[in-house]
Coordinates of C-alpha atoms and ligand atoms in Angstrom, one line a residue:
Chain N
M284 CA 36.8 35.8 35.6
I285 CA 37.7 39.1 37.3
Q286 CA 35.3 41.9 37.5
F287 CA 35.8 45.5 38.9
F288 CA 32.6 47.4 39.4
N289 CA 33.2 51.1 39.9
V290 CA 36.2 50.5 42.1
S291 CA 37.9 53.4 43.8
K292 CA 40.7 53.3 46.2
I293 CA 41.4 56.4 48.3
Y294 CA 44.4 56.4 50.6
S295 CA 44.2 58.8 53.6
P296 CA 44.0 61.7 53.6
N297 CA 42.8 62.1 50.0
I298 CA 45.2 60.3 47.6
I299 CA 43.0 58.8 44.9
A300 CA 44.9 55.8 43.7
L301 CA 42.1 54.3 41.7
D302 CA 39.1 56.3 40.5
D303 CA 35.9 54.5 39.5
V304 CA 37.4 51.7 37.6
S305 CA 35.1 49.1 36.0
I306 CA 36.6 46.3 34.0
K307 CA 36.2 42.7 33.2
I308 CA 39.0 40.2 32.6
D309 CA 37.9 36.8 31.3
K310 CA 39.4 33.5 32.3
G311 CA 42.5 32.7 30.3
E312 CA 43.2 36.3 29.1
F313 CA 46.6 37.9 28.9
V314 CA 46.5 41.5 30.0
F315 CA 49.0 44.3 30.2
L316 CA 48.4 47.0 32.8
V317 CA 50.2 50.2 31.7
G318 CA 50.3 53.8 32.7
P319 CA 52.7 56.4 34.0
S320 CA 54.3 56.1 37.5
G321 CA 51.7 56.6 40.2
A322 CA 48.8 55.7 37.8
G323 CA 47.5 53.0 40.2
K324 CA 48.8 49.7 38.7
T325 CA 50.3 48.4 41.9
T326 CA 47.1 49.5 43.7
F327 CA 45.1 47.5 41.2
I328 CA 47.1 44.4 42.0
R329 CA 47.0 44.9 45.7
L330 CA 43.2 45.1 45.6
L331 CA 43.1 41.9 43.5
L332 CA 45.1 40.1 46.2
R333 CA 42.9 41.6 48.9
E334 CA 45.9 43.2 50.5
E335 CA 43.7 46.3 50.5
L336 CA 40.0 46.8 50.4
P337 CA 38.4 49.1 47.8
S338 CA 37.1 52.3 49.3
R339 CA 34.1 52.1 46.9
G340 CA 32.9 49.5 44.5
Q341 CA 33.0 45.7 44.2
I342 CA 35.6 43.3 43.0
L343 CA 34.4 39.8 42.0
I344 CA 36.7 36.9 41.3
G345 CA 34.9 33.9 39.9
G346 CA 31.6 35.6 40.8
R347 CA 32.5 36.0 44.5
S348 CA 32.9 39.4 46.1
I349 CA 36.4 39.5 47.6
S350 CA 35.5 42.4 49.9
R351 CA 33.0 40.1 51.6
L352 CA 35.6 37.5 52.4
R353 CA 36.2 36.8 56.0
P354 CA 39.9 37.1 57.2
R355 CA 40.1 33.3 57.5
E356 CA 39.1 32.9 53.8
I357 CA 41.7 35.3 52.4
P358 CA 44.5 32.7 52.3
F359 CA 42.3 30.5 50.1
L360 CA 41.8 33.3 47.7
R361 CA 45.5 33.8 47.4
R362 CA 46.2 30.1 46.8
N363 CA 44.4 30.8 43.5
I364 CA 46.5 33.8 42.5
G365 CA 50.2 33.5 41.9
V366 CA 52.3 36.7 42.3
V367 CA 55.6 37.8 40.9
F368 CA 57.4 41.0 41.9
Q369 CA 60.0 43.2 40.3
D370 CA 62.5 42.3 43.1
F371 CA 61.9 38.5 42.9
R372 CA 61.6 38.1 46.7
L373 CA 63.4 34.8 47.0
L374 CA 64.6 33.5 50.3
P375 CA 68.4 33.8 50.2
D376 CA 69.1 30.9 52.5
R377 CA 67.2 28.3 50.4
T378 CA 68.0 26.8 47.1
V379 CA 65.8 27.4 44.1
A380 CA 64.0 24.1 44.6
E381 CA 63.5 24.9 48.3
N382 CA 62.1 28.3 47.5
V383 CA 59.6 26.8 45.1
A384 CA 58.8 24.0 47.6
F385 CA 58.3 26.5 50.3
A386 CA 55.1 27.8 48.7
L387 CA 53.6 24.3 49.0
E388 CA 55.1 23.4 52.4
V389 CA 53.3 26.3 54.0
L390 CA 50.0 24.9 52.7
E391 CA 50.7 21.6 54.5
M392 CA 51.0 19.6 51.3
P393 CA 52.5 16.1 51.8
R394 CA 56.2 16.0 50.8
R395 CA 55.7 13.3 48.2
E396 CA 53.3 15.6 46.4
I397 CA 55.5 18.6 46.6
K398 CA 58.6 17.1 44.9
P399 CA 57.0 16.3 41.5
R400 CA 55.2 19.6 41.4
V401 CA 58.4 21.5 42.1
E402 CA 60.2 19.6 39.3
K403 CA 57.4 20.4 36.9
A404 CA 57.3 24.1 37.8
L405 CA 61.1 24.4 37.4
A406 CA 60.9 22.6 34.0
R407 CA 58.2 25.1 32.9
V408 CA 60.5 28.0 33.5
G409 CA 63.5 26.2 32.2
L410 CA 65.4 26.2 35.5
T411 CA 65.8 22.4 36.1
A412 CA 69.6 22.6 35.9
R413 CA 69.7 25.3 38.6
A414 CA 67.4 23.6 41.0
H415 CA 70.1 23.3 43.8
F416 CA 71.6 26.7 43.3
F417 CA 71.1 29.5 45.9
P418 CA 69.6 32.8 44.7
H419 CA 72.9 34.7 44.9
Q420 CA 74.4 32.1 42.5
L421 CA 71.8 33.1 39.8
S422 CA 71.5 35.9 37.3
G423 CA 68.6 38.3 37.6
G424 CA 66.7 36.5 34.9
E425 CA 67.2 33.2 36.5
Q426 CA 66.0 34.5 39.9
Q427 CA 62.9 35.8 38.2
R428 CA 62.3 32.4 36.7
A429 CA 62.6 30.9 40.1
A430 CA 60.1 33.4 41.4
I431 CA 57.7 32.5 38.6
A432 CA 58.1 28.8 39.3
R433 CA 57.1 29.5 42.9
A434 CA 54.1 31.5 41.7
I435 CA 52.8 28.8 39.5
V436 CA 53.7 25.7 41.5
N437 CA 50.3 25.5 43.1
N438 CA 48.6 25.8 39.7
P439 CA 46.8 29.1 40.3
H440 CA 44.0 30.2 38.0
I441 CA 45.4 33.7 37.9
L442 CA 49.0 35.0 37.7
V443 CA 49.7 38.6 38.4
A444 CA 53.1 40.3 38.0
D445 CA 54.1 43.8 39.1
E446 CA 56.8 45.0 36.7
P447 CA 58.4 41.6 36.5
T448 CA 61.1 42.8 34.0
G449 CA 61.8 46.1 35.7
N450 CA 65.2 44.9 36.9
L451 CA 66.2 43.0 33.8
D452 CA 67.9 43.9 30.5
P453 CA 65.6 43.9 27.4
A454 CA 66.8 40.5 26.0
I455 CA 66.2 38.7 29.3
A456 CA 62.9 40.7 29.7
R457 CA 61.7 39.1 26.5
E458 CA 62.6 35.6 27.7
I459 CA 60.6 36.2 30.9
M460 CA 57.6 37.5 28.9
N461 CA 57.8 34.3 26.8
I462 CA 57.5 32.3 29.9
F463 CA 54.4 34.3 30.9
L464 CA 52.9 33.7 27.4
E465 CA 53.6 30.0 27.8
I466 CA 51.9 29.9 31.1
N467 CA 49.0 31.8 29.6
R468 CA 48.7 29.3 26.8
M469 CA 48.1 26.5 29.4
G470 CA 45.0 28.4 30.5
T471 CA 46.1 30.6 33.3
T472 CA 44.9 34.2 33.3
V473 CA 47.9 36.5 33.3
I474 CA 48.0 40.2 34.3
I475 CA 51.2 42.1 34.0
A476 CA 51.8 45.6 35.1
T477 CA 54.8 46.9 33.1
H478 CA 56.7 49.8 31.6
A479 CA 58.3 47.6 29.0
W480 CA 56.8 49.4 26.0
N481 CA 58.6 47.6 23.3
I482 CA 57.4 44.2 24.5
V483 CA 53.8 45.5 24.9
N484 CA 53.9 46.9 21.4
S485 CA 55.3 43.8 19.8
L486 CA 52.9 41.3 21.5
R487 CA 49.7 43.0 20.7
K488 CA 47.8 41.7 23.7
R489 CA 45.0 43.4 25.6
V490 CA 46.2 46.6 27.1
I491 CA 44.5 48.4 30.0
A492 CA 45.8 51.9 30.6
L493 CA 45.5 53.8 33.8
E494 CA 46.2 57.5 34.4
R495 CA 46.0 59.1 37.7
G496 CA 43.8 56.3 38.9
R497 CA 41.3 56.4 36.0
L498 CA 40.8 53.8 33.3
V499 CA 41.7 55.7 30.1
R500 CA 42.1 52.9 27.5
D501 CA 41.2 49.3 27.1
D502 CA 42.4 47.9 23.7
R503 CA 42.0 44.3 22.6
E504 CA 45.3 44.3 20.7
G505 CA 46.8 47.4 22.2
V506 CA 50.1 49.2 22.3
Y507 CA 51.9 50.8 25.2
G508 CA 51.0 54.4 24.0
Y509 CA 53.3 56.4 26.3
E510 CA 56.6 58.1 25.8
A511 CA 59.1 55.6 27.0
Chain V
M1048 CA 46.9 20.1 62.7
K1049 CA 48.9 17.4 61.1
L1050 CA 51.8 15.8 63.0
R1051 CA 54.3 16.7 60.3
T1052 CA 53.1 20.3 60.5
L1053 CA 53.6 20.3 64.3
G1054 CA 57.1 19.1 63.7
Y1055 CA 57.7 21.9 61.2
F1056 CA 56.4 24.5 63.7
V1057 CA 58.7 23.1 66.5
R1058 CA 61.7 23.2 64.2
Q1059 CA 60.9 26.7 63.0
A1060 CA 60.5 27.9 66.6
W1061 CA 63.7 26.1 67.6
Y1062 CA 65.8 27.6 64.8
S1063 CA 64.3 31.0 65.4
M1064 CA 65.3 30.8 69.0
W1065 CA 68.9 30.1 68.1
R1066 CA 69.0 32.7 65.5
N1067 CA 68.8 35.3 68.2
A1068 CA 70.5 33.2 70.8
W1069 CA 71.7 35.9 73.1
L1070 CA 68.4 37.7 73.3
S1071 CA 66.6 34.4 73.7
L1072 CA 69.0 33.6 76.6
A1073 CA 68.4 36.9 78.2
A1074 CA 64.6 36.4 77.9
M1075 CA 64.9 33.0 79.4
A1076 CA 67.1 34.2 82.2
S1077 CA 64.8 37.1 82.9
V1078 CA 61.8 34.7 83.1
A1079 CA 63.9 32.4 85.3
V1080 CA 64.8 35.2 87.7
S1081 CA 61.3 36.5 88.1
L1082 CA 59.9 33.0 88.6
F1083 CA 62.6 32.1 91.0
I1084 CA 61.8 35.0 93.1
L1085 CA 58.1 34.3 92.8
G1086 CA 58.8 30.8 94.0
A1087 CA 61.0 31.9 96.8
F1088 CA 58.4 34.3 98.1
L1089 CA 55.7 31.6 97.8
L1090 CA 57.9 29.2 99.9
L1091 CA 58.8 32.0 102.3
A1092 CA 55.1 32.9 102.8
F1093 CA 54.2 29.2 103.3
N1094 CA 56.8 28.9 105.9
V1095 CA 56.1 32.0 107.8
E1096 CA 52.5 31.1 107.8
N1097 CA 53.4 27.6 109.0
I1098 CA 55.5 29.0 111.8
A1099 CA 52.8 31.3 112.9
R1100 CA 50.3 28.5 112.9
T1101 CA 52.6 26.3 114.9
L1102 CA 53.1 29.0 117.4
Q1103 CA 49.5 29.8 117.6
S1104 CA 48.4 26.2 118.2
N1105 CA 51.0 26.0 121.1
V1106 CA 50.0 29.1 122.8
E1107 CA 47.9 29.2 125.8
I1108 CA 46.3 32.1 127.5
A1109 CA 47.9 33.2 130.8
V1110 CA 45.2 34.8 133.0
F1111 CA 46.6 37.0 135.9
L1112 CA 44.1 37.8 138.6
K1113 CA 44.2 40.9 140.7
V1114 CA 46.6 40.4 143.5
E1115 CA 44.1 41.0 146.3
T1116 CA 41.5 38.6 144.9
P1117 CA 40.3 36.2 147.6
R1118 CA 40.8 32.5 146.9
Q1119 CA 37.1 31.8 146.7
K1120 CA 36.6 34.3 144.0
A1121 CA 39.6 33.1 142.2
I1122 CA 38.2 29.6 142.1
A1123 CA 34.9 30.9 140.9
T1124 CA 36.6 32.8 138.1
G1125 CA 38.4 29.6 137.1
E1126 CA 35.0 27.9 136.8
A1127 CA 33.7 30.8 134.7
I1128 CA 36.6 30.5 132.4
R1129 CA 36.1 26.7 132.1
K1130 CA 32.5 27.3 131.0
L1131 CA 33.5 29.5 128.1
P1132 CA 33.0 27.8 124.7
G1133 CA 36.3 26.7 123.1
V1134 CA 38.2 26.3 126.4
T1135 CA 39.6 22.8 126.7
A1136 CA 41.6 23.0 129.9
V1137 CA 42.2 25.4 132.8
D1138 CA 45.1 24.9 135.2
F1139 CA 45.0 26.9 138.4
I1140 CA 48.4 28.0 139.7
P1141 CA 47.8 29.7 143.1
K1142 CA 50.2 32.5 144.1
E1143 CA 51.9 30.2 146.6
E1144 CA 52.7 27.8 143.8
G1145 CA 53.9 30.6 141.7
L1146 CA 56.2 31.7 144.4
R1147 CA 57.5 28.2 144.9
I1148 CA 58.3 27.9 141.2
L1149 CA 60.0 31.2 141.2
S1150 CA 62.2 30.5 144.2
Q1151 CA 63.0 27.1 142.7
Q1152 CA 64.2 28.9 139.6
L1153 CA 66.3 31.2 141.7
G1154 CA 67.8 28.5 143.8
N1155 CA 66.3 26.5 146.7
E1156 CA 68.2 27.7 149.7
H1157 CA 67.2 31.3 148.9
D1158 CA 64.4 32.6 151.2
L1159 CA 62.5 34.5 148.7
L1160 CA 59.4 35.2 150.8
G1161 CA 61.6 36.5 153.6
A1162 CA 63.4 38.8 151.2
L1163 CA 60.1 40.1 150.0
G1164 CA 59.1 41.0 153.6
G1165 CA 56.7 38.1 154.1
V1166 CA 54.3 39.4 151.4
N1167 CA 53.7 37.3 148.3
P1168 CA 53.6 39.9 145.4
L1169 CA 52.5 37.4 142.8
P1170 CA 48.9 37.1 141.5
D1171 CA 46.9 33.9 141.2
L1172 CA 47.3 32.5 137.7
F1173 CA 45.3 30.4 135.3
R1174 CA 46.8 28.6 132.2
V1175 CA 44.0 28.2 129.7
R1176 CA 44.2 26.0 126.6
V1177 CA 41.8 26.4 123.7
S1178 CA 40.6 24.1 121.0
D1179 CA 40.9 26.6 118.1
P1180 CA 43.9 28.9 117.9
A1181 CA 42.0 31.2 115.6
E1182 CA 39.5 31.9 118.4
I1183 CA 42.2 32.8 120.9
Q1184 CA 41.8 36.5 120.5
T1185 CA 38.1 36.6 121.2
L1186 CA 38.4 34.2 124.1
A1187 CA 41.2 36.3 125.6
A1188 CA 39.0 39.3 125.3
A1189 CA 36.1 37.5 127.0
I1190 CA 38.4 36.4 129.8
A1191 CA 39.9 39.8 130.2
S1192 CA 36.4 41.3 130.8
L1193 CA 35.8 39.1 133.9
P1194 CA 35.9 41.3 137.0
E1195 CA 38.7 39.6 138.9
V1196 CA 41.1 39.4 135.9
E1197 CA 44.0 41.9 135.9
K1198 CA 45.3 41.0 132.5
V1199 CA 45.6 38.2 130.0
N1200 CA 48.6 37.3 127.9
Y1201 CA 48.7 34.8 125.0
G1202 CA 51.8 35.6 123.1
Q1203 CA 49.8 37.9 120.9
A1204 CA 52.8 40.0 120.2
V1205 CA 54.7 37.2 118.5
V1206 CA 51.8 36.0 116.5
E1207 CA 50.7 39.4 115.5
R1208 CA 54.2 40.3 114.5
L1209 CA 54.4 37.2 112.3
L1210 CA 51.1 37.9 110.7
Q1211 CA 52.3 41.4 110.0
V1212 CA 55.5 40.0 108.4
I1213 CA 53.3 37.8 106.2
R1214 CA 51.2 40.8 105.1
W1215 CA 54.4 42.8 104.4
L1216 CA 56.0 39.9 102.6
R1217 CA 52.9 39.6 100.4
W1218 CA 53.1 43.2 99.3
L1219 CA 56.8 43.2 98.8
G1220 CA 56.6 40.0 96.9
A1221 CA 53.8 41.1 94.8
G1222 CA 55.5 44.4 93.9
L1223 CA 58.8 42.7 93.2
I1224 CA 57.3 40.0 91.1
L1225 CA 55.2 42.4 89.2
M1226 CA 58.2 44.4 88.3
L1227 CA 60.4 41.5 87.4
G1228 CA 57.5 39.8 85.6
L1229 CA 57.0 42.9 83.5
G1230 CA 60.7 43.0 82.7
A1231 CA 60.6 39.3 81.6
L1232 CA 57.4 40.0 79.6
F1233 CA 59.2 42.9 77.9
L1234 CA 62.2 40.7 77.0
V1235 CA 60.0 38.0 75.6
I1236 CA 58.1 40.6 73.5
L1237 CA 61.5 41.9 72.3
T1238 CA 62.7 38.4 71.4
I1239 CA 59.6 37.5 69.5
R1240 CA 59.5 40.8 67.8
L1241 CA 63.0 40.3 66.6
A1242 CA 62.2 36.8 65.5
I1243 CA 59.2 38.1 63.5
Y1244 CA 61.5 40.8 62.1
S1245 CA 64.2 38.4 61.0
R1246 CA 61.6 36.2 59.3
R1247 CA 59.6 39.1 57.7
R1248 CA 60.5 38.0 54.1
E1249 CA 59.3 34.5 54.8
I1250 CA 56.2 35.8 56.5
S1251 CA 55.4 38.1 53.5
I1252 CA 55.9 35.2 51.1
M1253 CA 53.8 32.9 53.2
K1254 CA 51.0 35.4 53.1
Y1255 CA 51.2 35.8 49.3
V1256 CA 51.1 32.1 48.6
G1257 CA 48.1 31.6 50.9
A1258 CA 49.4 30.2 54.2
T1259 CA 46.8 30.6 56.9
D1260 CA 47.3 33.1 59.7
W1261 CA 47.6 30.4 62.3
F1262 CA 50.2 28.6 60.2
I1263 CA 52.2 31.8 60.4
R1264 CA 51.6 32.4 64.1
W1265 CA 52.2 29.0 65.6
P1266 CA 56.0 28.9 65.4
F1267 CA 56.2 32.2 67.2
L1268 CA 53.7 31.0 69.9
L1269 CA 55.8 27.9 70.3
E1270 CA 59.0 30.0 70.6
G1271 CA 57.4 32.2 73.2
L1272 CA 56.3 29.0 75.0
F1273 CA 59.8 27.6 74.8
L1274 CA 61.3 30.7 76.3
G1275 CA 58.8 30.8 79.1
L1276 CA 59.0 27.1 79.9
A1277 CA 62.8 27.1 79.8
G1278 CA 62.8 30.0 82.2
A1279 CA 60.4 28.1 84.5
G1280 CA 62.5 25.0 84.3
I1281 CA 65.6 26.8 85.3
A1282 CA 63.8 28.6 88.1
G1283 CA 62.2 25.4 89.3
F1284 CA 65.5 23.5 89.3
F1285 CA 67.3 26.1 91.4
L1286 CA 64.3 26.6 93.7
Y1287 CA 64.0 22.9 94.4
A1288 CA 67.7 22.3 94.9
G1289 CA 68.1 25.5 97.0
Y1290 CA 65.1 24.7 99.2
N1291 CA 66.1 21.1 99.8
F1292 CA 69.6 22.4 100.8
L1293 CA 68.0 25.0 103.1
V1294 CA 65.7 22.4 104.7
Q1295 CA 68.7 20.2 105.5
Q1296 CA 70.7 23.0 107.0
V1297 CA 67.9 24.1 109.1
R1298 CA 67.1 20.6 110.3
L1299 CA 70.7 20.3 111.6
A1300 CA 71.1 23.8 113.0
L1301 CA 67.7 25.1 114.0
V1302 CA 65.7 22.1 114.9
F1303 CA 62.9 24.0 116.4
V1304 CA 62.0 26.0 113.2
P1305 CA 59.2 24.0 111.5
L1306 CA 60.0 24.3 107.8
V1307 CA 57.4 23.1 105.3
T1308 CA 58.6 19.9 103.7
D1309 CA 55.2 18.9 102.4
A1310 CA 56.1 17.5 98.9
S1311 CA 52.7 18.4 97.4
L1312 CA 53.1 22.0 98.4
I1313 CA 56.6 22.2 96.8
Q1314 CA 55.2 20.4 93.8
M1315 CA 52.4 22.9 93.6
S1316 CA 54.8 25.8 93.7
I1317 CA 56.8 24.3 90.9
W1318 CA 53.7 23.8 88.8
G1319 CA 52.9 27.4 89.6
L1320 CA 56.2 28.4 88.1
V1321 CA 55.6 26.3 85.0
A1322 CA 52.2 28.0 84.5
G1323 CA 53.8 31.4 85.1
G1324 CA 56.4 30.7 82.5
A1325 CA 53.9 29.5 80.0
F1326 CA 51.8 32.6 80.7
I1327 CA 54.7 35.1 80.2
G1328 CA 55.8 33.3 77.0
I1329 CA 52.4 33.2 75.4
A1330 CA 51.4 36.7 76.6
G1331 CA 54.7 38.1 75.3
T1332 CA 54.1 36.5 71.9
Y1333 CA 50.6 37.6 71.8
F1334 CA 51.6 41.3 72.3
S1335 CA 54.3 41.0 69.7
M1336 CA 52.0 39.4 67.1
R1337 CA 49.3 42.0 67.6
R1338 CA 51.7 44.7 66.9
F1339 CA 54.2 43.3 64.5
L1340 CA 52.5 40.5 62.7
R1341 CA 49.3 41.8 61.2
V1342 CA 48.5 38.8 59.2
Ligands
ATP1855 N1 49.9 52.8 51.0 C1 49.7 54.0 50.4 N2 49.4 55.1 51.1 C2 49.2 56.2 50.5 N3 49.3 56.4 49.2 C3 49.6 55.4 48.4 C4 49.8 54.1 49.0 N4 50.1 53.2 48.0 C5 50.0 54.0 46.9 N5 49.7 55.2 47.1 C6 49.6 56.3 46.1 O1 48.6 55.9 45.2 C7 49.0 56.3 43.9 C8 49.1 55.1 43.0 O2 50.2 54.3 43.4 P1 50.6 52.9 42.7 O3 51.7 52.3 43.5 O4 49.4 52.1 42.5 O5 51.1 53.4 41.3 P2 51.8 52.6 40.1 O6 51.0 52.7 38.9 O7 52.1 51.2 40.6 O8 53.2 53.3 39.9 P3 54.6 52.8 39.5 O9 54.6 52.6 38.0 O10 55.6 53.9 39.8 O11 54.9 51.5 40.3 C9 50.3 57.0 44.0 O12 50.0 58.4 44.0 C10 50.8 56.6 45.3 O13 51.6 57.6 45.9
MG1856 MG1 53.8 50.1 41.0

């Protein structure tokens, strides 16, 4: 469970990126984070990952305040949160399987445990056949699948994605969203910041809307609600 | 840390070093040059000190009495010198003996005394040996203050000059080593900084998937350590070979120059270089990480 209590984030000198946001996201939910450019969606995600500290307020994950974490504990928070970005961020000199394995290697997991997990993650995103391709040999959609596989290979409780379909055409975007839905069905909390209004509108999932840092809307089965 | 992880770190450091091979090489060479010079100065200082010490332990104090001193007073002065603490032996060389030695040196058939008009111009002389060379200066001063003594001479000029050279060498060496050391440090910082830069994508992903800070830092620390130790190795090799060569040449040509050949001293110098290399490598990495690897 994720809880924001009156969270504000002010960048120096006085840019208010988030303004007194309180919200609760239950375990296993699927949430779209929408709002115009500059509304604070990326800031919301960065706070969740503890890349930034809130200027005011508290963020709890699983009942624990993440602002109170000591620097040494931050990596262990992140092992529980998978992240996917608009620009995929795959390592160009490694194959898909190696990219996915990398996320476990750097956690010092034994190799014999890594291999089956990587295979399973690649199967979940439908990329088994491309396991030994390099990123530059893949389409954008396939690269994003690889990035998703990397984000879920350690079985995080939470998966966040910042405009994961921003670089993809609508048909591929829909495929990627289906993968997120599938991951969510297995119990993972999924939070997606997006501008893909047609997908948001058709899925009727929870929609949290931000505008100039403020929480303006929180609908159970919401729509995008902005001019595309 | 698991053994496999250590292997991973070493591999990462190794690859990273090769990725910027030229800069790594420059950093190594720079570390090597500054450490070589450090070692050369150390050995030079050891040797000059050794020479000074050898000279000092060989010197004796030559005590010249006033020319007109009567024999009786001269002998009494000799007794007084003998009683001073730290004096081990006193040889009396009366003026007649001095003249005899001098004329012997000039050639026996020469009538030196006649040439001098029948007056011996030489003073009576004592040769004083002391137990502790370090005390020589105080003893010489004490002897010089005796009433019949004209002057004392203990080769202070040479010894003092050498001590001066040592002091001067220390300053020069320290200055030079500081400058070169800073240069080497700078190159190590640059190399590691570039290594961090070329791995910034990996580092960013490692942070996102929850690698610990130390997991991210270790390869760079090892890379810095490699650079420093490789530099130290190169410097140590050339220093050792060069010094051995020098010792052999000197032994053949300048037998009387007592070069230090004490193996433990040379070993110590080389360990000093290794420690210096490790220090430069780790310090350089530390500065790079503080500025460019905010994990
Ligand atoms: N590091 C930063 N320093 C200063 N201001 C920042 C920083 N990061 C974000 N901001 C500001 O905070 C506000 C919110 O930015 P944020 O990136 O969260 O918006 P967003 O909703 O993700 O926008 P977009 O849809 O364009 O990605 C913006 O006004 C932005 O300029
Ligand atoms: Mg954004």
